[in-house]
Amino acid sequence: MRRRTFLIGGGAVLLAGAGAVVYTRRKISGGPHRRPPGMPIGPFGADSTAEEVTAGLDLKGKTALVTGGTSGLGRETARVLALRGAHVLVTGRTLDKAKAACADLPGRTTPIELELERWDTLVAAADLVRTLGMPLDMLVCNAGIMALPALEQVNGIEKQFAVNHLGHFILVNRLLPQVKAAPQGRVVAVSSLGYRWAPPSGIEFDNLAGTRGYEPNKMYGQSKLANGLMTLELARRLGAEASAATANSVHPGVINTELGRHYPVWKRAAGKLIGWTFMKSVPQGAATTCYVATAPALARTSGCYFEDCNPVVPAPGKHMDDAALAERLWTVSEGLVKEYLA
């Protein structure tokens, strides 16, 4: 048990989606995958790369927006979508960072300043996208923060929830008309297997400020659960209005990126030392996101949670498929950020 705990901690140091149980890079879900009935199962898996899952696709004429596209998984996602011909809107915390990222990417890209903890920048970014006058075929909610060692708040809300969930909630709502205007728009939220770390109730609506019993991983897990629940409720809403748009969430895997920069030095060092035994590469980590954003076979797949490029049934009792909780979260989120919604 001590060794398993070490692997979990070391792996979580540098992951884009924290696994509750980590055995190897190919098996990170704590057990065999259970597939939701009736959902298309593709030929790709844990070892597939973003280039492999998009091979042969022509995305010319399509537009994608990728948050956090300046580094790590976001950069690789933006690179591969641009490589396949899409016009990629790359967001960064500053315009200079976004411009620098775009300068190194192939194809057509546009830099946009967007800081998820500064909600006014979300409004400005969405307004800018609207002025471009084009549908948004892919909206990839990739950026995020993880496991802040001490409580921080944004507008009175615990920061991981405010950034990872509410920031993207604002952006998705403001850009939803552009997504629905595309022939088959897709919203893809980068969640995490760390949703299993969320509180027993799933979302602590009476503790969104985080002042009661703050634990870094628990609050990260709550924010990643919220990412998944947002797409679950959005999928329901889109279906109710017979929209062709879809919404899904993904766990990218355990990857060596800067997401775990807030972990102690010894954990980061351990991750670098033994990470090769179970971590994915960045190209592998971006594969599930790129697959869900582009695969023709998934044109009608919505409200699902993906791992290793395929839909899976979430862990029982961990709320990722709790429709009632998803609806409540949507309503509460609207109230929290109403002045920033269109």
XYZ file of C-alpha atoms in Angstrom:
342
model
C 0.000 0.000 0.000
C 2.844 2.379 0.736
C 4.283 1.797 -2.722
C 0.921 2.399 -4.386
C 0.468 5.627 -2.475
C 3.928 6.755 -3.543
C 3.164 6.083 -7.184
C -0.077 7.992 -6.945
C 1.626 10.943 -5.319
C 4.602 10.897 -7.648
C 2.392 10.545 -10.675
C 0.093 13.307 -9.575
C 3.073 15.621 -9.411
C 3.083 16.273 -13.126
C -0.255 15.147 -14.408
C -2.858 16.704 -16.579
C -5.455 14.432 -15.045
C -4.689 12.980 -11.653
C -5.358 9.269 -11.359
C -6.906 7.871 -8.200
C -5.004 4.636 -8.764
C -1.958 4.372 -11.005
C -0.498 1.030 -12.023
C 1.080 1.554 -15.446
C 0.740 4.010 -18.275
C -1.666 1.622 -19.989
C -3.834 1.019 -16.957
C -4.623 4.149 -14.994
C -8.283 3.764 -14.172
C -8.114 1.497 -11.145
C -9.697 -1.409 -13.017
C -10.795 -2.648 -16.450
C -12.684 -0.089 -18.498
C -16.451 -0.475 -18.609
C -17.917 0.894 -21.813
C -21.247 2.710 -21.940
C -23.701 0.743 -24.084
C -24.303 1.943 -27.603
C -21.282 4.251 -27.728
C -18.781 3.905 -30.615
C -15.491 2.292 -29.647
C -12.494 3.385 -31.691
C -9.220 1.680 -32.613
C -7.006 3.884 -30.434
C -5.790 3.531 -26.876
C -3.362 4.666 -24.197
C -0.309 4.556 -26.462
C -1.895 6.492 -29.332
C -0.661 10.005 -30.098
C -2.594 13.087 -31.146
C -1.141 12.871 -34.647
C -2.131 9.210 -34.940
C -5.754 9.731 -33.905
C -6.166 12.575 -36.418
C -4.245 10.989 -39.290
C -6.031 11.420 -42.590
C -8.415 14.109 -41.342
C -8.808 17.343 -43.266
C -9.876 20.131 -40.901
C -9.591 22.928 -43.435
C -12.474 25.355 -43.040
C -12.919 24.483 -39.360
C -12.100 26.687 -36.393
C -10.934 25.551 -32.964
C -10.274 27.443 -29.745
C -7.878 25.876 -27.244
C -7.469 27.383 -23.790
C -3.986 27.099 -22.337
C -2.553 26.581 -25.805
C 0.871 27.994 -24.952
C 2.363 24.927 -23.269
C 1.930 21.262 -22.441
C -1.157 19.437 -23.626
C -2.810 22.609 -24.854
C 0.094 23.440 -27.114
C 0.205 19.921 -28.551
C -3.555 19.959 -29.075
C -3.334 23.298 -30.875
C -0.362 22.114 -32.940
C -2.059 18.964 -34.173
C -5.370 20.656 -34.957
C -3.496 23.332 -36.928
C -1.401 20.637 -38.619
C -4.628 19.051 -39.878
C -5.764 22.356 -41.358
C -7.946 23.946 -38.689
C -7.739 27.650 -37.883
C -6.733 27.501 -34.214
C -7.409 30.299 -31.749
C -4.681 29.897 -29.133
C -5.309 31.457 -25.742
C -2.602 32.400 -23.298
C -2.477 34.203 -19.978
C -0.906 37.154 -21.799
C -1.083 38.175 -25.437
C 2.701 37.940 -25.713
C 2.646 34.310 -24.579
C -0.136 33.501 -27.019
C 1.749 35.218 -29.854
C 4.951 33.337 -29.039
C 3.104 30.013 -29.099
C 1.428 30.814 -32.404
C 4.781 31.727 -33.955
C 5.952 28.133 -33.468
C 2.770 26.425 -34.661
C 2.018 25.262 -38.196
C -0.848 26.530 -40.285
C -3.256 29.318 -39.423
C -3.407 30.461 -35.805
C -4.689 33.488 -33.930
C -3.387 34.512 -30.477
C -5.903 35.570 -27.827
C -5.312 36.810 -24.301
C -7.388 34.900 -21.758
C -6.771 34.452 -18.036
C -9.265 32.108 -16.407
C -9.022 33.772 -13.018
C -9.715 37.209 -14.510
C -13.255 36.819 -15.687
C -13.279 40.149 -17.499
C -10.670 38.713 -19.900
C -13.071 35.864 -20.688
C -15.707 38.369 -21.701
C -13.202 40.254 -23.858
C -11.893 37.050 -25.456
C -15.391 35.806 -26.273
C -16.300 39.190 -27.740
C -13.174 39.062 -29.898
C -14.040 35.586 -31.151
C -17.524 36.754 -32.062
C -16.096 39.635 -34.105
C -14.231 37.104 -36.254
C -17.642 36.165 -37.617
C -17.122 32.422 -37.938
C -18.653 29.345 -36.331
C -16.602 27.545 -33.691
C -16.273 23.868 -34.587
C -14.192 22.917 -31.553
C -14.040 24.565 -28.138
C -11.371 22.819 -26.085
C -11.396 23.739 -22.388
C -7.867 22.640 -21.564
C -6.233 25.206 -19.261
C -6.226 24.713 -15.510
C -4.380 24.705 -12.209
C -3.790 21.933 -9.722
C -3.340 21.254 -6.022
C -2.601 24.720 -4.695
C -0.826 24.098 -1.364
C -2.792 26.763 0.521
C -6.248 28.196 0.095
C -6.493 30.952 -2.510
C -9.679 32.579 -3.709
C -10.996 34.343 -6.791
C -13.985 36.595 -6.151
C -14.553 34.779 -2.871
C -14.496 31.305 -4.505
C -11.811 28.664 -3.954
C -9.361 29.231 -6.788
C -9.273 25.782 -8.398
C -13.064 25.755 -8.685
C -13.093 29.364 -9.876
C -10.422 28.811 -12.534
C -10.916 25.231 -13.713
C -14.717 25.275 -13.660
C -16.232 28.741 -13.454
C -13.752 30.304 -15.886
C -14.572 27.715 -18.524
C -18.268 27.883 -17.646
C -18.258 31.588 -18.526
C -16.338 31.005 -21.749
C -18.532 28.116 -22.886
C -21.730 30.035 -22.262
C -20.530 33.133 -24.062
C -19.288 31.142 -27.065
C -22.133 28.654 -27.233
C -23.906 30.497 -30.081
C -20.735 30.131 -32.182
C -20.464 26.432 -31.309
C -24.095 25.815 -32.227
C -23.631 27.744 -35.477
C -21.053 25.196 -36.685
C -22.327 22.220 -38.690
C -21.389 19.958 -35.770
C -19.775 22.004 -33.002
C -18.030 20.258 -30.144
C -17.193 21.297 -26.592
C -14.421 19.203 -25.051
C -13.514 19.726 -21.399
C -10.233 18.333 -20.112
C -11.304 16.812 -16.822
C -9.314 14.226 -14.888
C -9.487 10.864 -13.193
C -8.881 13.055 -10.147
C -12.643 13.643 -10.058
C -12.535 10.682 -7.680
C -10.769 12.917 -5.148
C -13.811 15.185 -4.869
C -15.672 15.369 -1.538
C -18.145 12.551 -0.762
C -21.034 14.837 -1.707
C -19.369 15.598 -5.047
C -19.690 19.384 -4.939
C -19.635 21.170 -1.578
C -22.110 23.905 -2.438
C -21.954 25.200 1.145
C -18.157 25.449 1.004
C -17.319 26.866 -2.410
C -15.131 29.433 -0.663
C -12.992 26.483 0.454
C -12.564 27.727 3.996
C -13.765 24.509 5.643
C -11.215 21.717 5.602
C -9.154 22.856 2.633
C -7.220 20.019 1.039
C -5.385 20.636 -2.260
C -6.290 17.353 -3.957
C -9.876 17.371 -2.731
C -10.465 20.825 -4.162
C -8.726 19.877 -7.404
C -10.940 16.805 -7.607
C -14.045 18.911 -7.047
C -13.055 21.241 -9.888
C -12.399 18.332 -12.255
C -15.707 16.740 -11.327
C -17.310 20.084 -12.123
C -15.692 20.022 -15.586
C -17.329 16.687 -16.307
C -20.684 17.684 -14.856
C -20.690 20.873 -16.942
C -20.451 18.856 -20.159
C -23.036 16.365 -18.901
C -25.615 19.105 -18.323
C -24.626 20.951 -21.487
C -25.147 17.760 -23.480
C -28.627 17.417 -21.977
C -29.486 20.996 -22.879
C -28.162 20.663 -26.410
C -30.109 17.458 -26.902
C -33.299 19.046 -25.617
C -33.131 21.668 -28.339
C -32.140 19.128 -31.010
C -28.801 20.851 -31.596
C -26.130 19.020 -33.587
C -23.509 20.294 -31.116
C -22.018 17.916 -28.565
C -20.249 18.173 -25.212
C -17.915 15.595 -23.677
C -15.149 15.437 -21.069
C -11.837 13.595 -21.119
C -9.122 12.321 -18.819
C -5.860 12.797 -20.743
C -3.701 10.584 -18.535
C -0.702 11.098 -16.298
C 1.674 13.368 -18.189
C 4.913 15.206 -17.466
C 3.763 18.841 -17.701
C 3.902 21.959 -15.560
C 0.461 21.371 -14.067
C 1.974 19.880 -10.927
C 4.295 22.822 -10.269
C 2.698 23.434 -6.859
C 3.709 20.031 -5.491
C 6.724 19.784 -3.143
C 10.154 19.529 -4.742
C 10.638 15.928 -3.610
C 7.412 14.832 -5.305
C 8.328 16.567 -8.537
C 11.777 14.987 -8.431
C 10.269 11.552 -7.817
C 7.907 12.042 -10.723
C 10.790 12.850 -13.042
C 12.800 9.897 -11.759
C 10.180 7.163 -12.082
C 7.586 8.849 -14.261
C 8.703 6.973 -17.372
C 7.269 3.797 -15.831
C 3.686 5.016 -15.930
C 3.396 8.484 -17.462
C 2.256 9.240 -20.987
C 4.187 11.526 -23.273
C 2.659 14.884 -24.171
C 1.675 13.646 -27.674
C -0.045 10.661 -26.064
C -1.664 12.876 -23.450
C -3.235 15.101 -26.107
C -4.591 12.143 -28.075
C -7.909 11.728 -26.278
C -8.707 15.438 -26.497
C -7.898 15.567 -30.216
C -9.837 12.378 -30.895
C -12.974 13.568 -29.133
C -12.701 16.966 -30.832
C -12.366 15.581 -34.354
C -13.363 11.934 -34.826
C -16.188 11.625 -37.388
C -17.467 8.558 -35.529
C -18.292 10.734 -32.505
C -20.546 13.211 -34.325
C -23.546 12.099 -32.267
C -21.742 11.194 -29.040
C -22.501 13.637 -26.244
C -22.482 13.684 -22.466
C -19.758 11.055 -22.191
C -16.513 10.782 -20.268
C -13.457 9.479 -22.150
C -10.192 7.806 -21.137
C -7.544 6.514 -23.544
C -9.503 7.665 -26.611
C -12.704 5.815 -25.757
C -15.829 6.417 -23.664
C -15.891 4.764 -20.253
C -18.430 4.374 -17.488
C -17.335 6.633 -14.595
C -16.514 5.146 -11.206
C -19.694 4.272 -9.296
C -20.634 6.628 -6.497
C -18.202 9.352 -7.597
C -20.877 11.575 -9.175
C -19.385 11.988 -12.655
C -22.637 10.706 -14.174
C -24.964 12.340 -11.630
C -27.456 14.207 -13.828
C -29.246 15.859 -10.915
C -25.974 17.154 -9.476
C -24.956 18.407 -12.926
C -28.184 20.367 -13.275
C -27.805 21.872 -9.821
C -24.180 22.812 -10.497
C -25.199 24.589 -13.703
C -27.842 26.625 -11.887
C -25.519 27.540 -9.020
C -22.727 28.441 -11.445
C -25.054 30.746 -13.366
C -25.829 32.576 -10.152
C -22.161 32.933 -9.224
C -21.060 34.448 -12.540
C -24.277 35.966 -13.881
C -22.742 39.385 -14.493
C -20.162 37.804 -16.830
C -22.618 35.786 -18.924
C -23.940 37.065 -22.215
